[in-house]
XYZ file of N, CA and C in Angstrom:
825
model
N 129.841 52.960 70.360
C 129.602 54.223 71.077
C 129.844 54.012 72.571
N 130.572 54.905 73.175
C 130.941 54.766 74.580
C 129.999 55.552 75.485
N 129.816 55.028 76.696
C 129.006 55.728 77.695
C 129.725 56.975 78.179
N 129.004 58.075 78.243
C 129.553 59.319 78.772
C 128.737 59.759 79.982
N 129.417 59.913 81.098
C 128.725 60.373 82.300
C 128.232 61.800 82.112
N 127.076 62.143 82.693
C 126.612 63.534 82.605
C 127.558 64.464 83.365
N 127.734 65.659 82.841
C 128.637 66.627 83.475
C 127.886 67.697 84.248
N 126.546 67.715 84.106
C 125.744 68.651 84.897
C 124.307 68.148 84.986
N 123.584 68.689 85.949
C 122.206 68.285 86.157
C 121.303 68.762 85.020
N 120.272 67.967 84.750
C 119.289 68.319 83.732
C 117.898 68.557 84.326
N 117.623 67.962 85.496
C 116.276 68.077 86.060
C 116.290 67.955 87.574
N 115.311 68.613 88.177
C 115.038 68.475 89.606
C 113.647 67.858 89.731
N 113.544 66.783 90.517
C 112.260 66.122 90.752
C 111.817 66.492 92.165
N 110.774 67.294 92.263
C 110.331 67.837 93.541
C 109.096 67.111 94.061
N 109.094 66.874 95.349
C 107.886 66.454 96.044
C 106.957 67.669 96.142
N 105.771 67.479 96.669
C 104.818 68.581 96.822
C 104.683 69.022 98.288
N 103.787 68.386 99.047
C 103.538 68.826 100.430
C 104.805 68.707 101.272
N 105.158 69.806 101.943
C 106.345 69.835 102.777
C 107.617 70.151 102.028
N 107.516 70.232 100.697
C 108.682 70.533 99.863
C 108.499 71.847 99.121
N 107.387 71.981 98.393
C 107.099 73.206 97.641
C 105.853 73.919 98.182
N 104.896 73.153 98.672
C 103.681 73.721 99.264
C 103.492 73.152 100.668
N 102.609 73.809 101.456
C 102.171 73.266 102.742
C 103.336 73.057 103.710
N 103.920 74.169 104.172
C 105.016 74.090 105.143
C 104.530 73.312 106.370
N 105.288 72.276 106.734
C 104.905 71.421 107.851
C 104.115 70.199 107.440
N 103.699 70.141 106.176
C 102.961 68.995 105.623
C 101.740 68.651 106.475
N 100.847 69.618 106.619
C 99.659 69.438 107.455
C 98.468 68.845 106.694
N 98.364 69.113 105.395
C 97.175 68.678 104.659
C 96.948 67.171 104.751
N 97.953 66.344 104.447
C 97.689 64.908 104.516
C 97.561 64.383 105.938
N 98.418 64.847 106.852
C 98.454 64.263 108.191
C 97.173 64.525 108.968
N 96.691 65.752 108.934
C 95.489 66.086 109.691
C 94.282 65.297 109.182
N 94.227 65.051 107.884
C 93.078 64.340 107.325
C 93.099 62.865 107.718
N 94.278 62.268 107.864
C 94.340 60.901 108.377
C 93.700 60.819 109.757
N 94.025 61.769 110.612
C 93.461 61.803 111.961
C 91.934 61.878 111.889
N 91.435 62.764 111.014
C 89.995 62.965 110.904
C 89.298 61.742 110.301
N 89.922 61.103 109.322
C 89.313 59.938 108.682
C 89.172 58.785 109.676
N 90.212 58.514 110.444
C 90.128 57.461 111.453
C 89.087 57.811 112.521
N 89.034 59.091 112.885
C 88.080 59.520 113.915
C 86.643 59.255 113.496
N 86.364 59.349 112.200
C 85.005 59.093 111.721
C 84.616 57.625 111.878
N 85.612 56.751 112.091
C 85.342 55.341 112.387
C 85.456 55.056 113.884
N 85.603 56.130 114.672
C 85.679 55.973 116.115
C 87.007 55.470 116.620
N 88.066 55.638 115.815
C 89.402 55.163 116.187
C 90.338 56.368 116.295
N 90.971 56.513 117.440
C 91.869 57.648 117.663
C 93.250 57.375 117.077
N 93.717 58.316 116.283
C 95.087 58.300 115.769
C 95.670 59.685 116.011
N 96.823 59.743 116.635
C 97.440 61.038 116.917
C 98.106 61.598 115.668
N 98.361 62.906 115.687
C 99.044 63.539 114.566
C 100.442 62.952 114.398
N 101.110 62.673 115.517
C 102.453 62.089 115.446
C 102.407 60.705 114.810
N 101.405 59.896 115.174
C 101.268 58.576 114.553
C 100.979 58.705 113.068
N 100.100 59.641 112.711
C 99.737 59.828 111.306
C 100.936 60.227 110.468
N 101.886 60.938 111.043
C 103.058 61.401 110.302
C 104.048 60.279 110.006
N 104.010 59.190 110.755
C 105.029 58.147 110.658
C 105.318 57.640 109.259
N 104.302 57.174 108.492
C 104.573 56.610 107.162
C 104.498 57.640 106.039
N 104.536 58.927 106.367
C 104.337 59.952 105.342
C 105.305 59.779 104.182
N 104.772 60.003 102.986
C 105.534 59.832 101.750
C 105.045 58.656 100.936
N 104.415 57.690 101.599
C 103.826 56.561 100.882
C 102.556 56.997 100.167
N 102.086 56.154 99.235
C 100.750 56.343 98.703
C 99.748 56.260 99.836
N 98.604 56.921 99.688
C 97.711 57.079 100.839
C 97.065 55.766 101.296
N 96.711 54.857 100.379
C 96.178 53.567 100.816
C 97.240 52.816 101.611
N 98.465 52.778 101.083
C 99.565 52.109 101.788
C 99.849 52.778 103.129
N 99.704 54.091 103.169
C 99.902 54.831 104.414
C 98.892 54.351 105.464
N 97.625 54.258 105.070
C 96.585 53.807 106.000
C 96.829 52.361 106.424
N 97.207 51.504 105.478
C 97.519 50.114 105.815
C 98.642 50.050 106.847
N 99.671 50.862 106.655
C 100.797 50.882 107.586
C 100.356 51.351 108.964
N 99.515 52.376 109.016
C 98.986 52.838 110.298
C 98.181 51.734 110.982
N 97.368 51.037 110.210
C 96.540 49.971 110.771
C 97.371 48.798 111.277
N 98.599 48.660 110.784
C 99.482 47.586 111.232
C 100.245 47.945 112.502
N 100.194 49.210 112.904
C 100.822 49.596 114.174
C 100.039 48.935 115.303
N 100.683 48.151 116.174
C 99.953 47.373 117.178
C 98.976 48.191 118.019
N 99.375 49.399 118.416
C 98.498 50.215 119.261
C 97.236 50.633 118.517
N 97.389 51.001 117.245
C 96.224 51.415 116.454
C 95.356 50.202 116.133
N 95.997 49.079 115.806
C 95.238 47.856 115.538
C 94.415 47.445 116.756
N 94.969 47.636 117.944
C 94.249 47.288 119.172
C 93.072 48.230 119.403
N 93.250 49.521 119.105
C 92.123 50.456 119.229
C 91.005 50.069 118.262
N 91.405 49.651 117.064
C 90.409 49.226 116.070
C 89.695 47.958 116.554
N 90.459 47.019 117.110
C 89.857 45.781 117.610
C 88.887 46.063 118.753
N 89.259 47.013 119.621
C 88.372 47.364 120.733
C 87.052 47.949 120.233
N 87.104 48.627 119.095
C 85.908 49.251 118.534
C 85.070 48.252 117.732
N 85.728 47.408 116.929
C 85.009 46.566 115.975
C 85.132 45.059 116.232
N 85.924 44.680 117.208
C 86.050 43.265 117.522
C 86.997 42.506 116.621
N 87.756 43.209 115.800
C 88.736 42.579 114.910
C 89.807 43.603 114.555
N 90.935 43.118 114.151
C 91.952 44.029 113.636
C 91.607 44.370 112.192
N 92.076 45.511 111.695
C 91.645 45.976 110.366
C 92.122 45.101 109.221
N 91.192 44.728 108.362
C 91.492 43.992 107.135
C 91.776 44.982 106.009
N 92.143 44.456 104.841
C 92.338 45.328 103.675
C 91.033 46.019 103.288
N 89.909 45.330 103.479
C 88.619 45.965 103.190
C 88.368 47.143 104.133
N 88.774 46.988 105.392
C 88.635 48.090 106.348
C 89.536 49.264 105.949
N 90.741 48.934 105.503
C 91.665 49.975 105.036
C 91.048 50.727 103.867
N 90.449 49.998 102.944
C 89.809 50.636 101.794
C 88.654 51.531 102.228
N 87.900 51.101 103.223
C 86.788 51.916 103.724
C 87.299 53.226 104.319
N 88.394 53.161 105.072
C 88.981 54.382 105.633
C 89.522 55.269 104.519
N 90.188 54.644 103.536
C 90.727 55.378 102.389
C 89.621 56.103 101.633
N 88.489 55.430 101.457
C 87.381 56.038 100.715
C 86.755 57.194 101.486
N 86.886 57.203 102.778
C 86.448 58.369 103.559
C 87.520 59.447 103.561
N 88.779 59.022 103.560
C 89.895 59.955 103.538
C 89.876 60.831 102.288
N 89.583 60.235 101.141
C 89.711 60.932 99.871
C 88.847 62.192 99.767
N 87.527 62.125 100.013
C 86.742 63.364 99.912
C 87.130 64.402 100.954
N 87.536 63.943 102.140
C 88.023 64.886 103.151
C 89.267 65.603 102.649
N 90.173 64.838 102.021
C 91.413 65.416 101.510
C 91.137 66.452 100.427
N 90.279 66.120 99.489
C 89.953 67.041 98.396
C 89.275 68.292 98.945
N 88.407 68.094 99.940
C 87.671 69.208 100.518
C 88.582 70.202 101.223
N 89.634 69.711 101.870
C 90.433 70.561 102.752
C 91.812 70.903 102.208
N 92.137 70.415 101.016
C 93.484 70.630 100.488
C 93.807 72.118 100.325
N 92.786 72.922 100.030
C 93.018 74.356 99.817
C 93.468 75.058 101.087
N 93.127 74.500 102.243
C 93.506 75.131 103.509
C 95.013 75.097 103.738
N 95.696 74.203 103.022
C 97.146 74.050 103.217
C 97.872 74.103 101.869
N 97.475 75.049 101.019
C 98.010 75.099 99.658
C 99.059 76.193 99.446
N 99.390 76.949 100.483
C 100.343 78.051 100.321
C 101.725 77.520 99.932
N 102.390 78.246 99.046
C 103.748 77.883 98.663
C 104.711 78.131 99.810
N 105.717 77.296 99.919
C 106.737 77.458 100.954
C 107.590 78.679 100.633
N 107.873 79.525 101.621
C 108.660 80.736 101.364
C 109.965 80.444 100.630
N 110.188 81.208 99.579
C 111.396 81.060 98.773
C 111.265 80.089 97.624
N 110.202 79.275 97.592
C 110.089 78.226 96.570
C 110.040 78.801 95.159
N 109.203 79.814 94.945
C 109.067 80.360 93.589
C 110.379 80.937 93.075
N 111.091 81.657 93.932
C 112.370 82.247 93.519
C 113.381 81.158 93.163
N 113.426 80.112 93.971
C 114.361 79.016 93.715
C 114.040 78.329 92.392
N 112.764 78.034 92.167
C 112.368 77.349 90.935
C 112.661 78.208 89.708
N 112.431 79.508 89.840
C 112.767 80.417 88.737
C 114.264 80.388 88.447
N 115.072 80.366 89.492
C 116.523 80.307 89.311
C 116.949 79.004 88.646
N 116.338 77.896 89.066
C 116.678 76.606 88.467
C 116.326 76.577 86.980
N 115.199 77.167 86.642
C 114.815 77.237 85.225
C 115.816 78.083 84.439
N 116.269 79.173 85.026
C 117.261 80.020 84.360
C 118.557 79.260 84.102
N 118.837 78.288 84.963
C 120.037 77.470 84.801
C 119.811 76.304 83.841
N 118.619 76.245 83.240
C 118.324 75.238 82.234
C 117.766 73.933 82.763
N 117.398 73.894 84.039
C 116.882 72.669 84.625
C 115.385 72.520 84.384
N 114.956 71.304 84.100
C 113.538 70.994 84.005
C 113.011 70.654 85.394
N 111.719 70.904 85.606
C 111.117 70.696 86.918
C 110.071 69.583 86.824
N 110.420 68.420 87.353
C 109.475 67.319 87.462
C 108.947 67.243 88.883
N 107.816 66.586 89.061
C 107.246 66.468 90.404
C 106.560 65.119 90.584
N 106.466 64.694 91.846
C 105.676 63.520 92.194
C 105.227 63.651 93.639
N 104.267 62.806 94.017
C 103.637 62.957 95.324
C 103.021 61.640 95.764
N 102.780 61.538 97.062
C 102.018 60.415 97.582
C 100.527 60.568 97.360
N 100.113 61.735 96.859
C 98.697 61.951 96.557
C 98.288 61.180 95.301
N 97.065 60.652 95.249
C 96.532 60.089 94.003
C 96.150 61.203 93.040
N 95.873 60.837 91.799
C 95.642 61.821 90.733
C 94.467 62.745 91.037
N 93.410 62.223 91.640
C 92.236 63.047 91.893
C 92.543 64.180 92.875
N 93.454 63.942 93.806
C 93.885 64.994 94.727
C 94.932 65.876 94.064
N 95.854 65.240 93.325
C 96.919 66.011 92.673
C 96.360 67.058 91.731
N 95.268 66.755 91.035
C 94.711 67.733 90.107
C 94.306 69.007 90.844
N 93.786 68.859 92.052
C 93.414 70.025 92.863
C 94.658 70.745 93.371
N 95.641 69.986 93.819
C 96.891 70.580 94.308
C 97.569 71.385 93.206
N 97.633 70.809 92.004
C 98.266 71.477 90.852
C 97.498 72.739 90.490
N 96.183 72.663 90.494
C 95.359 73.832 90.181
C 95.617 74.976 91.149
N 95.667 74.659 92.432
C 95.892 75.691 93.456
C 97.302 76.269 93.345
N 98.283 75.407 93.071
C 99.662 75.879 92.941
C 99.810 76.808 91.744
N 99.128 76.484 90.646
C 99.211 77.323 89.448
C 98.645 78.715 89.736
N 97.588 78.780 90.517
C 97.043 80.085 90.913
C 98.066 80.905 91.676
N 98.951 80.215 92.390
C 99.984 80.889 93.186
C 101.292 81.076 92.416
N 101.277 80.733 91.117
C 102.445 81.013 90.282
C 103.386 79.860 90.044
N 103.027 78.655 90.487
C 103.915 77.503 90.330
C 103.306 76.490 89.372
N 104.007 76.237 88.270
C 103.555 75.249 87.291
C 104.761 74.438 86.830
N 104.935 73.227 87.365
C 106.079 72.400 86.962
C 105.919 71.864 85.549
N 106.988 71.262 85.053
C 106.954 70.716 83.699
C 106.217 69.387 83.623
N 106.192 68.650 84.724
C 105.505 67.354 84.709
C 105.082 66.972 86.121
N 103.991 66.230 86.219
C 103.439 65.782 87.497
C 103.112 64.304 87.403
N 103.515 63.526 88.397
C 103.180 62.102 88.462
C 102.554 61.812 89.826
N 101.307 61.366 89.825
C 100.610 60.982 91.051
C 100.935 59.535 91.405
N 100.697 59.175 92.651
C 101.094 57.841 93.112
C 100.320 56.710 92.438
N 99.076 56.987 92.011
C 98.290 55.926 91.371
C 98.437 55.920 89.850
N 99.408 56.659 89.335
C 99.682 56.665 87.900
C 100.860 55.763 87.536
N 101.388 55.049 88.520
C 102.487 54.106 88.302
C 102.143 52.792 89.000
N 102.795 51.684 88.609
C 102.482 50.393 89.233
C 102.762 50.357 90.732
N 103.849 51.001 91.151
C 104.230 51.010 92.560
C 104.666 52.403 92.970
N 104.055 52.929 94.047
C 104.456 54.232 94.564
C 105.701 54.124 95.415
N 106.035 55.210 96.085
C 107.215 55.223 96.951
C 107.117 54.139 98.028
N 108.262 53.594 98.409
C 109.636 53.995 98.080
C 110.174 53.441 96.767
N 109.327 52.815 95.957
C 109.770 52.354 94.635
C 110.129 53.555 93.754
N 110.972 53.367 92.746
C 111.466 54.484 91.937
C 110.559 54.917 90.794
N 109.383 54.281 90.639
C 108.591 54.459 89.427
C 108.198 55.899 89.138
N 107.790 56.661 90.161
C 107.348 58.030 89.907
C 108.486 58.912 89.410
N 109.641 58.800 90.029
C 110.789 59.582 89.565
C 111.192 59.176 88.158
N 111.165 57.874 87.882
C 111.552 57.410 86.550
C 110.534 57.817 85.496
N 109.259 57.898 85.879
C 108.242 58.392 84.943
C 108.531 59.835 84.558
N 109.038 60.631 85.505
C 109.446 62.000 85.198
C 110.634 62.018 84.241
N 111.593 61.146 84.464
C 112.765 61.066 83.581
C 112.330 60.825 82.143
N 111.406 59.899 81.955
C 110.927 59.566 80.608
C 110.171 60.743 79.996
N 109.245 61.315 80.779
C 108.410 62.398 80.249
C 109.217 63.650 79.926
N 110.244 63.915 80.713
C 111.040 65.132 80.519
C 112.168 64.946 79.512
N 112.373 63.724 79.051
C 113.414 63.474 78.058
C 114.824 63.587 78.607
N 115.021 63.168 79.851
C 116.331 63.254 80.500
C 117.219 62.118 80.002
N 118.485 62.407 79.757
C 119.364 61.414 79.134
C 119.981 60.440 80.132
N 120.006 60.798 81.429
C 120.679 59.946 82.412
C 120.098 60.234 83.789
N 119.780 59.195 84.542
C 119.213 59.417 85.880
C 120.191 60.143 86.799
N 121.478 60.007 86.545
C 122.481 60.685 87.364
C 122.474 62.192 87.141
N 121.748 62.645 86.118
C 121.610 64.084 85.861
C 120.356 64.640 86.524
N 119.804 63.884 87.468
C 118.594 64.309 88.182
C 118.852 64.353 89.684
N 118.127 65.235 90.348
C 118.169 65.287 91.812
C 116.745 65.226 92.328
N 116.506 64.337 93.280
C 115.191 64.187 93.908
C 115.194 64.927 95.239
N 114.210 65.805 95.434
C 114.112 66.627 96.645
C 112.821 66.248 97.368
N 112.926 65.878 98.645
C 111.753 65.369 99.363
C 111.924 65.582 100.863
N 110.789 65.600 101.571
C 110.824 65.784 103.023
C 110.537 64.484 103.778
N 110.453 63.334 103.067
C 110.158 62.070 103.719
C 111.162 60.998 103.315
N 111.344 60.008 104.203
C 112.287 58.934 103.876
C 111.822 58.085 102.691
N 110.504 57.807 102.496
C 110.141 57.066 101.280
C 110.491 57.821 100.004
N 110.385 59.158 100.049
C 110.730 59.958 98.883
C 112.219 59.956 98.595
N 113.033 59.913 99.649
C 114.479 59.840 99.450
C 114.871 58.453 98.932
N 114.257 57.413 99.483
C 114.516 56.064 98.975
C 114.100 55.935 97.510
N 113.010 56.593 97.156
C 112.566 56.626 95.757
C 113.667 57.173 94.862
N 114.235 58.321 95.244
C 115.296 58.920 94.452
C 116.543 58.070 94.418
N 116.909 57.515 95.573
C 118.076 56.638 95.642
C 117.900 55.424 94.720
N 116.708 54.815 94.803
C 116.439 53.625 93.995
C 116.420 53.943 92.501
N 116.110 55.195 92.172
C 116.099 55.618 90.770
C 117.488 56.003 90.273
N 118.491 55.970 91.142
C 119.853 56.295 90.741
C 120.154 57.780 90.691
N 119.371 58.577 91.421
C 119.505 60.037 91.387
C 120.254 60.568 92.609
N 120.674 61.812 92.504
C 121.104 62.553 93.680
C 119.863 62.819 94.536
N 120.038 62.908 95.842
C 118.890 63.103 96.730
C 119.166 64.199 97.745
N 118.129 64.996 98.005
C 118.211 66.090 98.985
C 117.030 65.956 99.932
N 117.316 65.763 101.203
C 116.274 65.656 102.219
C 116.063 67.004 102.898
N 114.803 67.381 103.025
C 114.438 68.641 103.683
C 114.082 68.348 105.140
N 114.799 68.969 106.054
C 114.646 68.629 107.466
C 113.591 69.448 108.194
N 113.316 70.667 107.723
C 112.501 71.570 108.536
C 111.185 72.016 107.904
N 111.012 71.871 106.611
C 109.801 72.384 105.962
C 108.695 71.352 105.876
N 108.982 70.119 106.272
C 108.012 69.081 106.007
C 107.554 68.281 107.198
N 107.317 67.017 106.920
C 106.674 66.122 107.871
C 107.503 65.883 109.123
N 108.815 65.799 108.986
C 109.654 65.400 110.116
C 109.622 66.413 111.262
N 109.682 67.701 110.932
C 109.599 68.724 111.975
C 108.140 69.001 112.322
N 107.291 69.102 111.312
C 105.856 69.216 111.535
C 105.405 70.511 112.175
N 106.095 71.605 111.856
C 105.733 72.913 112.392
C 105.322 73.845 111.261
N 104.580 74.883 111.596
C 104.308 75.929 110.629
C 105.591 76.722 110.387
N 105.585 77.540 109.338
C 106.772 78.352 109.043
C 107.092 79.291 110.196
N 106.077 79.931 110.755
C 106.307 80.857 111.869
C 106.851 80.127 113.087
N 106.340 78.941 113.363
C 106.843 78.163 114.504
C 108.298 77.757 114.282
N 108.620 77.381 113.048
C 109.994 77.024 112.703
C 110.930 78.208 112.902
N 110.532 79.375 112.414
C 111.383 80.562 112.544
C 111.541 80.999 113.991
N 110.566 80.655 114.832
C 110.607 81.076 116.238
C 111.401 80.116 117.123
N 111.824 78.979 116.587
C 112.562 78.019 117.403
C 113.893 78.609 117.876
N 114.205 78.494 119.151
C 115.536 78.898 119.620
C 116.614 78.082 118.898
N 117.774 78.673 118.691
C 118.823 78.023 117.921
C 119.205 76.655 118.486
N 119.297 76.560 119.795
C 119.673 75.288 120.408
C 118.627 74.217 120.118
N 117.354 74.573 120.219
C 116.280 73.624 119.939
C 116.282 73.235 118.458
N 116.540 74.205 117.578
C 116.586 73.925 116.149
C 117.696 72.932 115.829
N 118.851 73.103 116.454
C 119.962 72.178 116.229
C 119.611 70.776 116.718
N 118.916 70.693 117.856
C 118.481 69.387 118.366
C 117.524 68.708 117.388
N 116.603 69.501 116.836
C 115.637 68.950 115.886
C 116.318 68.512 114.594
N 117.276 69.303 114.130
C 118.017 68.910 112.933
C 118.724 67.576 113.134
N 119.329 67.403 114.302
C 120.042 66.155 114.596
C 119.073 64.977 114.674
N 117.925 65.194 115.302
C 116.911 64.135 115.399
C 116.425 63.724 114.014
N 116.146 64.705 113.176
C 115.611 64.420 111.846
C 116.681 63.786 110.953
N 117.926 64.240 111.093
C 119.019 63.624 110.325
C 119.133 62.142 110.659
N 118.934 61.795 111.922
C 118.980 60.384 112.333
C 117.824 59.602 111.696
N 116.650 60.241 111.570
C 115.500 59.599 110.925
C 115.797 59.280 109.460
N 116.520 60.174 108.811
C 116.814 60.019 107.382
C 118.016 59.106 107.120
N 118.779 58.787 108.149
C 120.072 58.142 107.941
C 119.972 56.863 107.105
N 118.973 56.035 107.376
C 118.846 54.777 106.653
C 118.549 54.953 105.178
N 117.913 56.073 104.810
C 117.599 56.341 103.400
C 118.799 56.910 102.645
N 119.810 57.347 103.350
C 121.078 57.814 102.782
C 120.938 58.986 101.805
N 120.312 60.078 102.233
C 120.284 61.248 101.348
C 121.696 61.791 101.144
N 121.936 62.334 99.962
C 123.244 62.930 99.691
C 123.410 64.257 100.428
N 122.305 64.970 100.623
C 122.348 66.282 101.268
C 121.163 66.421 102.219
N 121.369 67.198 103.273
C 120.310 67.593 104.200
C 120.293 69.111 104.278
N 119.126 69.705 104.010
C 118.983 71.155 104.133
C 117.650 71.443 104.824
N 117.509 72.655 105.342
C 116.277 73.004 106.062
C 115.068 73.059 105.134
N 115.175 73.871 104.068
C 114.043 74.098 103.162
C 114.552 74.232 101.731
N 113.614 74.295 100.806
C 113.949 74.439 99.393
C 114.716 75.730 99.117
N 114.624 76.702 99.997
C 115.332 77.968 99.800
C 116.843 77.771 99.709
N 117.358 76.678 100.288
C 118.798 76.399 100.281
C 119.224 75.524 99.100
N 118.296 75.170 98.225
C 118.593 74.217 97.161
C 119.608 74.707 96.128
N 119.603 75.992 95.713
C 120.559 76.406 94.676
C 122.016 76.096 94.999
N 122.420 76.242 96.255
C 123.801 75.939 96.626
C 124.097 74.450 96.466
N 123.115 73.613 96.753
C 123.273 72.169 96.576
C 123.400 71.829 95.092
N 122.569 72.455 94.265
C 122.642 72.220 92.817
C 124.032 72.560 92.288
N 124.570 73.680 92.731
C 125.917 74.079 92.299
C 126.956 73.050 92.729
N 126.814 72.517 93.948
C 127.769 71.526 94.440
C 127.663 70.220 93.661
N 126.444 69.793 93.364
C 126.271 68.565 92.581
C 126.865 68.732 91.187
N 126.647 69.882 90.574
C 127.232 70.121 89.243
C 128.750 70.043 89.288
N 129.338 70.559 90.358
C 130.791 70.489 90.506
C 131.245 69.039 90.662
N 130.478 68.261 91.395
C 130.830 66.856 91.589
C 130.689 66.062 90.285
N 129.616 66.337 89.542
C 129.457 65.677 88.245
C 130.616 66.028 87.311
N 131.012 67.281 87.328
C 132.121 67.719 86.468
C 133.422 67.008 86.827
N 133.545 66.594 88.105
C 134.737 65.852 88.544
C 134.616 64.356 88.271
N 133.468 63.938 87.726
C 133.276 62.533 87.417
C 132.580 61.736 88.503
N 132.101 62.389 89.565
C 131.389 61.688 90.633
C 129.976 61.339 90.175
N 129.458 60.245 90.693
C 128.119 59.784 90.355
C 127.327 59.529 91.632
N 126.020 59.718 91.607
C 125.236 59.547 92.836
C 125.256 58.118 93.372
N 125.350 57.145 92.479
C 125.333 55.756 92.927
C 126.575 55.386 93.734
N 127.637 56.166 93.584
C 128.886 55.875 94.284
C 129.075 56.734 95.522
N 128.048 57.485 95.894
C 128.184 58.414 97.026
C 127.257 58.033 98.157
């Protein structure tokens, strides 16, 4: 039996915050700031956004490894943060996150229409997130109230390794019964999420304006002067460059055109691993 390349997409693997819900990805970032503050350590919103897309414990560990933050911690406690200190911050982060997740649960404009269109085209909808399962259950519940229910959900602590490893995307492939990773597209607003898709052998779409990289509300994004918006797009594209996304778009609202283009490329025999 000979290998046959897929001729069209079978599934879209979507991130959550900054991709389908929570325009600007405020829910996770603001809580990092608050969790560190409860230990008397200042972390700015910009610093908190840096490792976004990782699992939350790894995110906190990465923040604690930033020399400036490590020095603030040392000034407060007389030592740089250990893994036990990271766990203590994480354990404070978790209830704060669950408590406040509803404040940033609104669907991103256009998301429901796009997902409905993708389903009409026969695509399955998988999802994954840097959130652990206990937070994801709340996120999924709130999204369902707003009309969004994907076919599968994988939390970061449901696999051996979270992003940028490919495990979450591949868990979706298995659960959804997809025949080839090249028939999948991973959509995310963070570089770890794009690396996840790349490492899984999928097509990848990076969102430049709805998520962590721009970090604005929808109204603030729409109010940006065109020249400033172009500058921000260029800055964010440079941030994503090392992760090598196949496509860059502002928000999920532009995804259908990308899906059509990928299907055309697959029909011509192109594969994501060669692009």
